[in-house]
N, CA and C atoms as an extended XYZ file, in Angstrom:
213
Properties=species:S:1:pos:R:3:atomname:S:1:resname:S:1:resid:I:1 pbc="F F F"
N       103.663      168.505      275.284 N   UNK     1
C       105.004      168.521      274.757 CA  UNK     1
C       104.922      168.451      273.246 C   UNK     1
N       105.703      169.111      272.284 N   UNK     2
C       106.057      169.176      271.018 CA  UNK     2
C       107.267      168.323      270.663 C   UNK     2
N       107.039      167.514      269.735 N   UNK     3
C       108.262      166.994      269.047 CA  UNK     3
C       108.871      167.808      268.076 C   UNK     3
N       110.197      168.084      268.451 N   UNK     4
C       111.247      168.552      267.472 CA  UNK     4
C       112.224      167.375      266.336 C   UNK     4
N       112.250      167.623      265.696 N   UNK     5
C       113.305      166.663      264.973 CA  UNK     5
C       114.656      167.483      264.641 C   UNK     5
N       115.644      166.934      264.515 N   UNK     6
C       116.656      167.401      263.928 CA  UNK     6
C       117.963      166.155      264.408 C   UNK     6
N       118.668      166.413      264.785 N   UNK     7
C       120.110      165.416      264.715 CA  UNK     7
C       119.801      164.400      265.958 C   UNK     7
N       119.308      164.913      266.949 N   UNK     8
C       118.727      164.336      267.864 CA  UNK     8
C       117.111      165.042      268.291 C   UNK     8
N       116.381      163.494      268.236 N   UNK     9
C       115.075      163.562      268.958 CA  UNK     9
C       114.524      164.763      270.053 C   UNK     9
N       113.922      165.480      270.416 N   UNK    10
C       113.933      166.080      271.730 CA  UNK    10
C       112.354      166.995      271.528 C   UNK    10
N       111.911      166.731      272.747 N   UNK    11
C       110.556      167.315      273.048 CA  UNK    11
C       110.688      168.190      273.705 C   UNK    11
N       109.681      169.099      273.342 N   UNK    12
C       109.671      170.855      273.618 CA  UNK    12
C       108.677      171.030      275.001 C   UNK    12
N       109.074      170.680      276.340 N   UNK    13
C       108.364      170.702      277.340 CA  UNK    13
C       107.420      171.774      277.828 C   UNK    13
N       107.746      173.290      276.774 N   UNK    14
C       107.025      174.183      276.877 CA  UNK    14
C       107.059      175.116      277.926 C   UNK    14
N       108.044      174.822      278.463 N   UNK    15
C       108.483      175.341      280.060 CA  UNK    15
C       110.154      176.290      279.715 C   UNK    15
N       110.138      177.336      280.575 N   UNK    16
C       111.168      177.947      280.934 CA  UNK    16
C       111.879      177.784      281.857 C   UNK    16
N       113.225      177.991      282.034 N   UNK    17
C       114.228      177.735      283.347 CA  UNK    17
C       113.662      179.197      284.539 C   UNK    17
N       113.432      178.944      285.364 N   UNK    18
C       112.953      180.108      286.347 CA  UNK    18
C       114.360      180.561      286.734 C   UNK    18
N       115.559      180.464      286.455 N   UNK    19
C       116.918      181.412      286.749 CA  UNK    19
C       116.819      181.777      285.645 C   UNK    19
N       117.143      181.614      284.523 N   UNK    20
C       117.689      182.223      283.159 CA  UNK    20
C       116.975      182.377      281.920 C   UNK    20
N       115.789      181.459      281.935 N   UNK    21
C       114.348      181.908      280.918 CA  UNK    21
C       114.534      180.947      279.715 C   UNK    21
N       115.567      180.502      279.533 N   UNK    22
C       116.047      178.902      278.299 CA  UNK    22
C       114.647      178.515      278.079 C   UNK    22
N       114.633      177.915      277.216 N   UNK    23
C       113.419      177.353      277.141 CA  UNK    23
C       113.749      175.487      277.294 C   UNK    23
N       113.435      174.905      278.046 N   UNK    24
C       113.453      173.356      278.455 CA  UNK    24
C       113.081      172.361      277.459 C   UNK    24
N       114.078      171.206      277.489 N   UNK    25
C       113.668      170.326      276.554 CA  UNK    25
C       114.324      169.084      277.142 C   UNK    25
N       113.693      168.206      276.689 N   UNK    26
C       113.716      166.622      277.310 CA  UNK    26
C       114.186      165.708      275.625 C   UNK    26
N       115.140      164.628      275.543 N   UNK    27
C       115.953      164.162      274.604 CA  UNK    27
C       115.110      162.595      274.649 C   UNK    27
N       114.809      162.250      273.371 N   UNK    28
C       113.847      161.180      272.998 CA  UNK    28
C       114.227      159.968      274.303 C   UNK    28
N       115.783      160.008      274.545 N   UNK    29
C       116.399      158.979      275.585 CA  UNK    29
C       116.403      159.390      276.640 C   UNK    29
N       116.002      160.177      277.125 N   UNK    30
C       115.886      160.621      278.680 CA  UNK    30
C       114.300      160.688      278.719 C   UNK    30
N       113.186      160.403      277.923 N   UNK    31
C       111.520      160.518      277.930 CA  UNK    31
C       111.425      159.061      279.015 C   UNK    31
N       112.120      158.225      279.156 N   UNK    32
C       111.644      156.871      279.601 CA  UNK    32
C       111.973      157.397      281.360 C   UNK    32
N       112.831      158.163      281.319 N   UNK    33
C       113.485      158.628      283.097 CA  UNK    33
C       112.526      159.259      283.590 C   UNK    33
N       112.163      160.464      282.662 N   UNK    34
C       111.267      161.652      283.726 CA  UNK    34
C       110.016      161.176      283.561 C   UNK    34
N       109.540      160.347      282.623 N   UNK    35
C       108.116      159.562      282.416 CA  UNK    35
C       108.365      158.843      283.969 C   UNK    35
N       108.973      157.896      284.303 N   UNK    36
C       109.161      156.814      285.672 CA  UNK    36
C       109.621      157.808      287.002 C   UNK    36
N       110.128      158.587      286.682 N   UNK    37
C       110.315      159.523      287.772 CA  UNK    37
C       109.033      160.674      287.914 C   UNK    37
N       107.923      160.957      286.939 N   UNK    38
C       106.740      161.229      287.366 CA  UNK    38
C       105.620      160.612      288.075 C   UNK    38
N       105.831      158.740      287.667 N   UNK    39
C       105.026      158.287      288.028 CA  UNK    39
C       105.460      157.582      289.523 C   UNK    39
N       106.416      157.816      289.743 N   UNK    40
C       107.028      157.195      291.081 CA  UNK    40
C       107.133      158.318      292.123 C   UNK    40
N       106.951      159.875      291.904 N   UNK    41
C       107.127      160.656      292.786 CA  UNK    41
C       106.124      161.819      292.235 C   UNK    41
N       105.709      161.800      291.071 N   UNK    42
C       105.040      163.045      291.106 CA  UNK    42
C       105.761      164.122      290.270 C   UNK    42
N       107.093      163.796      290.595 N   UNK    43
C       107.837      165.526      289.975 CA  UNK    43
C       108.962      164.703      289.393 C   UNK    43
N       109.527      165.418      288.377 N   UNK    44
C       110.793      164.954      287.728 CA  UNK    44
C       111.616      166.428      287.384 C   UNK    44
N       112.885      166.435      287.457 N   UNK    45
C       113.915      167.707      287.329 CA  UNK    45
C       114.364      167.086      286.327 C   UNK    45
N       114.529      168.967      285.919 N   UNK    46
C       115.070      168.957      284.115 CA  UNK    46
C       116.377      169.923      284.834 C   UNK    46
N       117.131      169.748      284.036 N   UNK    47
C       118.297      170.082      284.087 CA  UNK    47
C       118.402      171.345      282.987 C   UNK    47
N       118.681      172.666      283.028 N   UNK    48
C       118.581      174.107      282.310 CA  UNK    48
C       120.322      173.936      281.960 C   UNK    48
N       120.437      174.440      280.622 N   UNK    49
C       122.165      174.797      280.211 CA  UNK    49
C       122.304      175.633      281.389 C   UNK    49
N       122.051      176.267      282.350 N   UNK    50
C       122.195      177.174      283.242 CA  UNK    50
C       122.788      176.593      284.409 C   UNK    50
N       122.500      174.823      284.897 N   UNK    51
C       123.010      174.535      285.186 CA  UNK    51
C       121.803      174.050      287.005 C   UNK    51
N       120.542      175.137      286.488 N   UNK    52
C       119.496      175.096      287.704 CA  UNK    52
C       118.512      174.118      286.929 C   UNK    52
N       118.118      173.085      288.002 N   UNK    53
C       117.123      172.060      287.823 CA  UNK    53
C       115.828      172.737      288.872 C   UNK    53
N       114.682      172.589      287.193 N   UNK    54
C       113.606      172.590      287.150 CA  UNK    54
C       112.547      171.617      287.067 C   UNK    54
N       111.774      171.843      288.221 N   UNK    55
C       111.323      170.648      288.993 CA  UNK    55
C       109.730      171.034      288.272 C   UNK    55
N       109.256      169.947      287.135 N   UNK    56
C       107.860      169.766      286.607 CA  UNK    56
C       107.126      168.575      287.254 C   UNK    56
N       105.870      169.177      287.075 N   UNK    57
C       104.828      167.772      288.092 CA  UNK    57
C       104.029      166.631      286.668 C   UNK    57
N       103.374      166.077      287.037 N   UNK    58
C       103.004      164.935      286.338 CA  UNK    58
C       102.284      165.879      285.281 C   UNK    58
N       101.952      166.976      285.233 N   UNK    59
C       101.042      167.809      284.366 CA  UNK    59
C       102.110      168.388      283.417 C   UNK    59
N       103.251      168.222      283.594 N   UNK    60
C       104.105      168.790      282.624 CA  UNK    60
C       104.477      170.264      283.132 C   UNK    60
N       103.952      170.914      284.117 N   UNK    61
C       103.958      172.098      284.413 CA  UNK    61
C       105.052      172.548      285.650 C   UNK    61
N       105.719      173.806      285.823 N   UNK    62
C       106.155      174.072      286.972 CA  UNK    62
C       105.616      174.062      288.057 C   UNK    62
N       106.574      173.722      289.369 N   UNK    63
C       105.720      173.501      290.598 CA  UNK    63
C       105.861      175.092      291.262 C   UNK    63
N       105.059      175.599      291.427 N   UNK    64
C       104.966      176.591      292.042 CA  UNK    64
C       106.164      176.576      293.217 C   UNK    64
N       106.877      177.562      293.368 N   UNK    65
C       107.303      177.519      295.091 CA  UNK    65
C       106.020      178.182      296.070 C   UNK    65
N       105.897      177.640      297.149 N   UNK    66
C       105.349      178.291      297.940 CA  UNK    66
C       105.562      179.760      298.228 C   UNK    66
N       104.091      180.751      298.577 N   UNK    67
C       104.255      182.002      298.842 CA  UNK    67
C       103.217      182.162      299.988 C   UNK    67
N       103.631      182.986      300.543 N   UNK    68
C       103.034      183.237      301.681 CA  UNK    68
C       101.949      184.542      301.846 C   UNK    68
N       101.020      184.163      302.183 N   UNK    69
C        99.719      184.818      301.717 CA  UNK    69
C        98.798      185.739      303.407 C   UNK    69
N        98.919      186.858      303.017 N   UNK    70
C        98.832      187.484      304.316 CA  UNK    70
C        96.963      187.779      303.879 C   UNK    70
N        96.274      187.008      304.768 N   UNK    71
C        94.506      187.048      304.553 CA  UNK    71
C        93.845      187.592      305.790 C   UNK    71
């Protein structure tokens, strides 16, 4: 994650919204939620201006959806 500064705090999660392509960011006061909600489940949802929550794992990364793999 990148720190941004400006009027409010907010870290640059480096991640895109998979509906609309926004680019995701987490607010210095919401770092203490998805920090405790990674370590209590693994995954924490970000919320996109779009309005679709994007579900990152303890790696900071998107969780894949499952695909189905014909072998």
């Amino acid at each position: 994650m990148n720190n941004h500064s400006g009027t409010q705090d907010i870290y640059d999660t480096e991640n895109h919204c998979a509906k609309c392509g926004a680019r995701l960011y987490i607010s210095t006061t919401d770092i203490p939620f998805v920090l405790n909600s990674l370590r209590m489940t693994g995954l924490a949802g970000l919320m996109c201006i779009c309005g679709h929550t994007q579900f990152i794992g303890s790696d900071l990364m998107p969780r894949p959806h499952p695909q189905k793999r014909n072998d």
